Amino acid sequence: MKPVENTNRLQSLDLLRGIAILGILIMNIQSFAMPSSAYNNPLAFGDLSGFNKITWILSHLFADQKFMSIFSILFGAGIVLITEKKELLTGSSVKLHYTRNLILLLIGLLHAHLIWYGDILVAYALCSFIVYPLRKLSPRKLLITGLLIVSVPSILNGLFQFSLPYMPASELQDLRMDWAPTNELIEQEITAFSSSLSSQIKINSQKALFLETFVFLILFLWRAGGLMLVGMALYKWGVLSAVRSRSFYLKSAFYSLTIGFPIVIYGMYMNFTMNWDFQYSMFTGSQFNYWGSLFIAYGYISLIMVFAQSDNYNTIKKRLASIGQMALTNYILHSFIGAFIFFGIGFGLFGQIDRSFQMLIVSIVCILQYLTSEKWLSSYKFGPLEWVWRSLTYGKKQPFLRS
């Protein structure tokens, strides 16, 4: 077994992956540029008026959890796609699957602890170990099981909120500080990220370990793992391969977006009404986007499938698909760029760039990757990290240069 050749790739999957990678940066840049509390609580740090407020509203409405949901769905679809091919050839995909994702886990750990704590690869690799045995369930069972698993964080969320009145005052204060840190705590985080490489690695590792343990157990395991099962179902139904009718995708997009956007908008309205009080916004207030984003993500998938079916804009599709073919490289490259711009090893602008200007940086990075990914793949068979990942997975140095 060897990696899939370009001629055998599904452009619709690469197209989805490429758009998702670019969309993820809209949210990730907030963690590169600002103290971590500002990601969930926009009042925790920085100016939130004028263009900055508009930027936050638009990014929350159109991007927050939407593109990450698409990426989780695609990861699940990829598990079925790769294991099916392997099983047709040898009858078993166990070794390939676990080797491939163990290497991804190692890449993710290096990324999270040395470059940027917000890594998602560790969570994906760990979830892949768990969902693999379920891949042969029927699409209907995969969808139902996936959605039930996705609902677990909402149940835990409700239990946490219910327990607030019974918490010791010290623990309640710790939660409040996580949601809205004091100026002293914020300055400590800014100093850590703006200082030496060793200081940056130390705080990265601390935050990464928290995400890989506590946050993984209460959120990522269920959200990412459940959506991987949903992705398996959608792939088996042909939804992600752009083979369903144009009418099917347009109707799916209309109904999904009509449901999803009002839910997220109402959630934003209530959070601002409650002045982002942590006892509301950390719990009930977070659930509107948690669920609304799923509908919006599926709406996006449906619209992208219509785009994939179109006979027009082939150059645009090819370039976006090239970004998807190099998803791992482009994703890690985001972190290198973010670290160089905002952390102390580069320009040290952490905590100094407001939200509206962050979007300018996002636009520049997206344009560069849009222009360069296809050019790279015209000379090389894989992105550099994809080549490393595949070579280690198959235990053999893969051909890199195009003949």
Coordinates of C-alpha atoms in Angstrom, one line a residue:
M1 CA 0.0 0.0 0.0
K2 CA 1.2 3.4 -0.9
P3 CA -0.2 7.0 -0.5
V4 CA -3.1 7.9 -2.8
E5 CA -1.9 9.4 -6.1
N6 CA -3.2 12.8 -7.2
T7 CA -5.2 11.2 -10.1
N8 CA -7.1 9.1 -7.6
R9 CA -8.0 11.9 -5.1
L10 CA -11.5 13.1 -4.5
Q11 CA -11.3 16.8 -5.3
S12 CA -14.4 17.5 -3.2
L13 CA -12.7 16.3 -0.1
D14 CA -9.5 18.3 -0.9
L15 CA -11.7 21.4 -1.6
L16 CA -13.5 21.1 1.7
R17 CA -10.2 20.5 3.5
G18 CA -8.6 23.5 1.9
I19 CA -11.4 25.9 2.7
A20 CA -11.6 24.6 6.3
I21 CA -7.9 25.1 6.9
L22 CA -8.2 28.8 5.8
G23 CA -11.4 29.2 7.8
I24 CA -9.8 27.8 11.0
L25 CA -7.1 30.5 10.9
I26 CA -9.8 33.2 11.4
M27 CA -10.3 31.9 14.9
N28 CA -6.8 30.5 15.7
I29 CA -5.2 33.9 15.1
Q30 CA -7.0 35.2 18.3
S31 CA -5.0 32.6 20.3
F32 CA -1.8 33.5 18.6
A33 CA -2.3 37.2 19.1
M34 CA -4.2 37.6 22.5
P35 CA -4.4 36.1 26.0
S36 CA -6.3 32.8 25.9
S37 CA -9.3 34.0 27.8
A38 CA -10.2 36.4 25.0
Y39 CA -11.0 33.5 22.7
N40 CA -14.2 32.6 24.6
N41 CA -14.9 35.9 26.4
P42 CA -14.4 38.9 24.1
L43 CA -14.6 41.3 27.0
A44 CA -11.6 39.6 28.8
F45 CA -9.0 41.5 26.8
G46 CA -8.7 44.2 24.1
D47 CA -10.9 46.8 22.6
L48 CA -14.4 45.6 21.6
S49 CA -15.9 48.6 19.9
G50 CA -16.3 49.8 16.3
F51 CA -14.5 47.6 13.7
N52 CA -13.2 45.3 16.4
K53 CA -16.7 44.5 17.6
I54 CA -17.8 44.0 14.0
T55 CA -14.8 41.7 13.4
W56 CA -15.6 39.6 16.5
I57 CA -19.3 39.3 15.6
L58 CA -18.6 38.3 12.0
S59 CA -15.9 35.8 13.0
H60 CA -18.0 34.3 15.7
L61 CA -21.1 34.1 13.4
F62 CA -19.4 32.7 10.3
A63 CA -16.2 30.9 11.6
D64 CA -16.2 30.0 15.3
Q65 CA -16.5 26.1 15.5
K66 CA -17.8 26.0 11.9
F67 CA -14.7 25.2 10.1
M68 CA -13.3 23.0 12.9
S69 CA -16.5 21.0 12.7
I70 CA -16.0 20.5 8.9
F71 CA -12.4 19.4 9.6
S72 CA -13.6 16.9 12.2
I73 CA -16.1 15.5 9.8
L74 CA -13.5 15.2 7.1
F75 CA -11.1 13.4 9.4
G76 CA -13.8 10.8 10.0
A77 CA -14.4 10.5 6.3
G78 CA -10.7 10.0 5.7
I79 CA -10.6 7.1 8.2
V80 CA -13.2 5.2 6.1
L81 CA -11.6 6.2 2.8
I82 CA -8.1 5.1 3.8
T83 CA -9.1 1.9 5.7
E84 CA -11.4 0.7 2.9
K85 CA -8.6 1.0 0.3
K86 CA -6.2 -0.9 2.6
E87 CA -8.8 -3.6 3.4
L88 CA -9.5 -4.2 -0.3
L89 CA -5.8 -4.9 -0.9
T90 CA -4.8 -6.9 2.3
G91 CA -8.0 -7.5 4.3
S92 CA -6.8 -5.5 7.3
S93 CA -6.2 -1.8 8.0
V94 CA -5.4 -2.0 11.7
K95 CA -1.6 -1.6 11.5
L96 CA -1.9 1.2 8.9
H97 CA -4.5 3.1 10.8
Y98 CA -2.8 3.0 14.2
T99 CA 0.6 3.6 12.8
R100 CA -0.6 6.6 10.8
N101 CA -2.4 8.2 13.7
L102 CA 0.3 7.4 16.2
I103 CA 2.7 9.4 14.1
L104 CA 0.1 12.2 13.8
L105 CA -0.1 12.2 17.6
L106 CA 3.7 12.7 17.9
I107 CA 3.6 15.5 15.4
G108 CA 0.8 17.1 17.3
L109 CA 2.6 16.8 20.6
L110 CA 5.7 18.5 19.2
H111 CA 3.5 21.2 17.7
A112 CA 1.5 21.8 20.8
H113 CA 4.4 21.9 23.3
L114 CA 7.0 23.6 21.3
I115 CA 5.2 25.9 18.9
W116 CA 1.5 26.6 19.8
Y117 CA -0.7 25.1 22.5
G118 CA -3.9 25.4 20.5
D119 CA -3.0 22.3 18.5
I120 CA -5.9 20.0 17.5
L121 CA -3.9 17.1 16.0
V122 CA -3.4 15.4 19.4
A123 CA -7.2 15.3 20.0
Y124 CA -7.8 14.0 16.4
A125 CA -5.2 11.3 16.8
L126 CA -6.6 10.2 20.2
C127 CA -10.2 10.2 18.9
S128 CA -9.2 8.2 15.8
F129 CA -7.9 5.4 18.1
I130 CA -11.4 5.2 19.7
V131 CA -13.7 5.6 16.7
Y132 CA -11.9 3.2 14.4
P133 CA -13.8 0.1 15.5
L134 CA -17.1 1.8 14.7
R135 CA -16.3 2.6 11.1
K136 CA -18.2 -0.3 9.6
L137 CA -21.5 0.6 11.2
S138 CA -24.3 1.6 8.8
P139 CA -24.5 5.3 8.0
R140 CA -27.7 5.7 10.0
K141 CA -26.1 4.2 13.1
L142 CA -23.0 6.2 12.6
L143 CA -25.0 9.4 12.4
I144 CA -27.2 8.7 15.4
T145 CA -24.2 7.5 17.5
G146 CA -22.1 10.5 16.5
L147 CA -24.8 13.0 17.4
L148 CA -25.4 11.3 20.8
I149 CA -21.7 11.5 21.5
V150 CA -21.6 15.2 20.4
S151 CA -24.3 15.9 23.0
V152 CA -22.2 14.7 26.0
P153 CA -20.4 18.1 26.5
S154 CA -23.8 19.8 26.7
I155 CA -24.9 17.4 29.4
L156 CA -21.6 18.0 31.3
N157 CA -22.0 21.7 30.8
G158 CA -25.5 21.6 32.4
L159 CA -24.2 19.6 35.3
F160 CA -21.3 22.0 35.9
Q161 CA -23.7 25.0 35.8
F162 CA -26.1 23.2 38.2
S163 CA -23.3 22.6 40.7
L164 CA -22.2 26.3 40.8
P165 CA -24.2 27.2 43.9
Y166 CA -22.7 24.3 45.8
M167 CA -19.0 25.0 44.9
P168 CA -16.6 26.3 47.5
A169 CA -16.0 30.0 47.1
S170 CA -12.3 29.5 46.2
E171 CA -13.2 27.2 43.2
L172 CA -15.8 29.6 42.0
Q173 CA -13.3 32.4 42.1
D174 CA -10.9 30.3 40.1
L175 CA -13.5 29.8 37.4
R176 CA -14.2 33.5 37.4
M177 CA -10.5 34.2 37.0
D178 CA -10.3 31.8 34.0
W179 CA -13.2 33.5 32.4
A180 CA -12.1 37.1 33.1
P181 CA -8.5 37.3 34.4
T182 CA -7.2 40.2 36.4
N183 CA -4.9 42.7 34.7
E184 CA -2.0 41.1 36.6
L185 CA -2.7 37.6 35.2
I186 CA -3.1 39.0 31.7
E187 CA 0.2 40.8 31.9
Q188 CA 1.9 37.6 33.2
E189 CA 0.6 35.8 30.1
I190 CA 1.7 38.6 27.7
T191 CA 5.2 38.6 29.3
A192 CA 5.5 34.9 29.0
F193 CA 4.7 34.8 25.3
S194 CA 6.7 37.9 24.6
S195 CA 9.9 36.7 26.3
S196 CA 12.5 34.1 25.5
L197 CA 12.0 30.8 23.6
S198 CA 12.2 28.8 26.9
S199 CA 9.5 31.0 28.5
Q200 CA 7.3 30.5 25.4
I201 CA 7.8 26.7 25.4
K202 CA 7.0 26.6 29.2
I203 CA 3.7 28.3 28.9
N204 CA 2.8 26.5 25.7
S205 CA 3.4 23.2 27.4
Q206 CA 1.4 24.1 30.4
K207 CA -1.6 25.2 28.3
A208 CA -1.2 22.3 25.9
L209 CA -1.2 19.8 28.7
F210 CA -4.5 21.3 30.1
L211 CA -6.1 21.0 26.7
E212 CA -4.8 17.4 26.2
T213 CA -6.2 16.2 29.5
F214 CA -9.1 18.0 31.2
V215 CA -10.5 19.8 28.1
F216 CA -10.0 16.7 26.0
L217 CA -12.1 14.7 28.4
I218 CA -14.9 17.1 28.8
L219 CA -15.0 18.5 25.2
F220 CA -12.7 17.4 22.4
L221 CA -13.2 13.6 22.9
W222 CA -17.0 14.0 22.4
R223 CA -17.2 16.9 19.9
A224 CA -14.4 15.7 17.6
G225 CA -15.0 12.0 18.1
G226 CA -18.7 12.4 17.5
L227 CA -18.3 14.5 14.4
M228 CA -15.8 11.9 13.0
L229 CA -18.6 9.4 13.1
V230 CA -20.9 11.9 11.4
G231 CA -18.3 12.3 8.8
M232 CA -18.1 8.6 8.2
A233 CA -21.9 8.5 7.7
L234 CA -21.8 11.5 5.3
Y235 CA -19.0 9.9 3.3
K236 CA -20.8 6.5 3.0
W237 CA -23.9 8.4 1.8
G238 CA -21.9 10.1 -0.9
V239 CA -22.6 13.6 0.6
L240 CA -18.9 14.5 0.7
S241 CA -18.1 13.2 -2.7
A242 CA -20.3 15.7 -4.6
V243 CA -22.3 12.9 -6.1
R244 CA -25.7 13.8 -4.8
S245 CA -28.0 16.1 -6.8
R246 CA -27.6 19.8 -7.0
S247 CA -31.1 20.1 -5.6
F248 CA -30.2 18.0 -2.6
Y249 CA -27.3 20.2 -1.7
L250 CA -29.1 23.4 -2.2
K251 CA -32.0 22.3 -0.1
S252 CA -29.6 21.0 2.6
A253 CA -27.8 24.4 2.6
F254 CA -31.0 26.4 2.8
Y255 CA -32.5 24.5 5.7
S256 CA -29.2 24.1 7.6
L257 CA -28.2 27.8 7.4
T258 CA -31.8 28.9 8.1
I259 CA -31.7 27.0 11.4
G260 CA -28.1 27.6 12.3
F261 CA -27.6 31.3 11.9
P262 CA -30.6 32.4 14.0
I263 CA -29.5 30.1 16.8
V264 CA -26.0 31.6 16.8
I265 CA -27.3 35.2 16.5
Y266 CA -29.6 34.7 19.4
G267 CA -26.8 33.3 21.5
M268 CA -24.6 36.3 20.8
Y269 CA -27.5 38.6 21.7
M270 CA -28.1 36.9 25.0
N271 CA -24.4 36.9 25.9
F272 CA -24.1 40.6 25.3
T273 CA -27.4 41.1 27.2
M274 CA -25.9 39.3 30.2
N275 CA -22.7 41.3 29.8
W276 CA -20.8 38.0 29.3
D277 CA -21.2 37.0 32.9
F278 CA -19.4 33.8 33.4
Q279 CA -22.2 32.0 35.3
Y280 CA -24.3 32.4 32.1
S281 CA -21.9 32.8 29.2
M282 CA -19.5 30.0 30.2
F283 CA -22.3 27.5 30.3
T284 CA -25.8 28.2 28.8
G285 CA -24.5 31.0 26.7
S286 CA -21.9 28.8 25.0
Q287 CA -24.5 26.2 23.9
F288 CA -26.1 28.3 21.1
N289 CA -23.0 28.4 19.0
Y290 CA -22.1 24.8 20.0
W291 CA -25.2 23.5 18.3
G292 CA -25.8 26.3 15.8
S293 CA -22.3 25.8 14.4
L294 CA -23.2 22.2 13.4
F295 CA -26.0 23.3 11.2
I296 CA -23.9 26.1 9.7
A297 CA -21.0 23.7 9.1
Y298 CA -23.3 21.3 7.2
G299 CA -24.7 24.2 5.2
Y300 CA -21.2 25.2 4.2
I301 CA -20.4 21.6 3.2
S302 CA -23.5 21.6 1.0
L303 CA -22.6 24.8 -0.7
I304 CA -19.0 23.7 -1.3
M305 CA -20.4 20.5 -2.9
V306 CA -22.4 22.7 -5.3
F307 CA -19.2 24.6 -6.0
A308 CA -17.4 21.3 -6.6
Q309 CA -20.0 20.2 -9.1
S310 CA -19.8 23.4 -11.1
D311 CA -18.0 23.3 -14.5
N312 CA -16.7 26.9 -13.8
Y313 CA -14.0 28.4 -11.6
N314 CA -11.7 25.4 -12.2
T315 CA -8.5 27.4 -11.4
I316 CA -10.0 28.5 -8.1
K317 CA -11.1 25.0 -7.2
K318 CA -7.7 23.5 -8.1
R319 CA -5.9 26.1 -5.9
L320 CA -8.2 25.6 -3.0
A321 CA -7.9 21.8 -3.3
S322 CA -4.1 22.1 -3.4
I323 CA -4.3 23.9 0.0
G324 CA -6.3 20.8 1.2
Q325 CA -3.8 18.4 -0.2
M326 CA -1.2 20.2 1.9
A327 CA -3.5 20.6 4.9
L328 CA -1.0 19.4 7.6
T329 CA 1.8 21.6 6.2
N330 CA -0.4 24.7 5.8
Y331 CA -1.9 24.2 9.3
I332 CA 1.5 23.9 11.0
L333 CA 2.8 26.8 8.9
H334 CA 0.0 29.0 10.4
S335 CA 1.6 28.3 13.8
F336 CA 5.1 29.2 12.7
I337 CA 3.8 32.4 11.2
G338 CA 1.7 33.2 14.3
A339 CA 4.6 32.5 16.6
F340 CA 7.0 34.6 14.5
I341 CA 4.6 37.6 14.4
F342 CA 3.3 37.5 18.0
F343 CA 5.7 35.6 20.2
G344 CA 9.1 36.7 21.7
I345 CA 11.1 34.6 19.2
G346 CA 9.9 37.0 16.4
F347 CA 8.4 40.4 16.5
G348 CA 6.9 39.9 20.0
L349 CA 3.5 41.6 19.2
F350 CA 1.5 39.4 21.5
G351 CA -1.4 41.4 23.0
Q352 CA -0.7 44.4 20.8
I353 CA -2.7 43.7 17.6
D354 CA -6.5 44.2 17.8
R355 CA -9.1 42.0 16.2
S356 CA -9.7 44.0 13.0
F357 CA -5.9 44.1 12.2
Q358 CA -5.7 40.4 12.9
M359 CA -8.0 39.8 10.0
L360 CA -5.7 41.6 7.7
I361 CA -2.9 39.2 8.7
V362 CA -5.3 36.3 8.1
S363 CA -6.1 37.6 4.6
I364 CA -2.4 37.9 3.7
V365 CA -1.6 34.4 4.9
C366 CA -4.7 32.9 3.0
I367 CA -3.7 34.7 -0.2
L368 CA -0.1 33.4 0.1
Q369 CA -1.2 29.8 0.6
Y370 CA -3.8 30.1 -2.2
L371 CA -1.0 31.3 -4.6
T372 CA 1.8 28.9 -3.4
S373 CA 0.2 25.5 -2.6
E374 CA -0.6 24.7 -6.2
K375 CA 2.8 25.9 -7.3
W376 CA 4.4 23.7 -4.7
L377 CA 2.4 20.6 -5.8
S378 CA 3.4 21.2 -9.4
S379 CA 7.0 20.3 -8.5
Y380 CA 6.5 18.0 -5.5
K381 CA 4.0 15.1 -4.9
F382 CA 3.2 16.1 -1.3
G383 CA 3.6 19.0 1.1
P384 CA 6.8 18.6 3.1
L385 CA 5.0 17.4 6.3
E386 CA 2.7 15.2 4.3
W387 CA 5.8 13.6 2.8
V388 CA 7.3 13.0 6.3
W389 CA 4.0 11.7 7.6
R390 CA 3.6 9.2 4.8
S391 CA 7.2 8.1 4.7
L392 CA 7.0 7.2 8.4
T393 CA 3.6 5.6 8.1
Y394 CA 4.6 3.3 5.3
G395 CA 8.1 2.7 6.7
K396 CA 9.7 3.7 3.4
K397 CA 11.0 6.9 1.9
Q398 CA 8.3 8.1 -0.5
P399 CA 9.1 9.7 -3.8
F400 CA 9.0 13.5 -3.4
L401 CA 9.9 15.2 -6.6
R402 CA 7.7 14.9 -9.6
S403 CA 9.4 13.3 -12.6

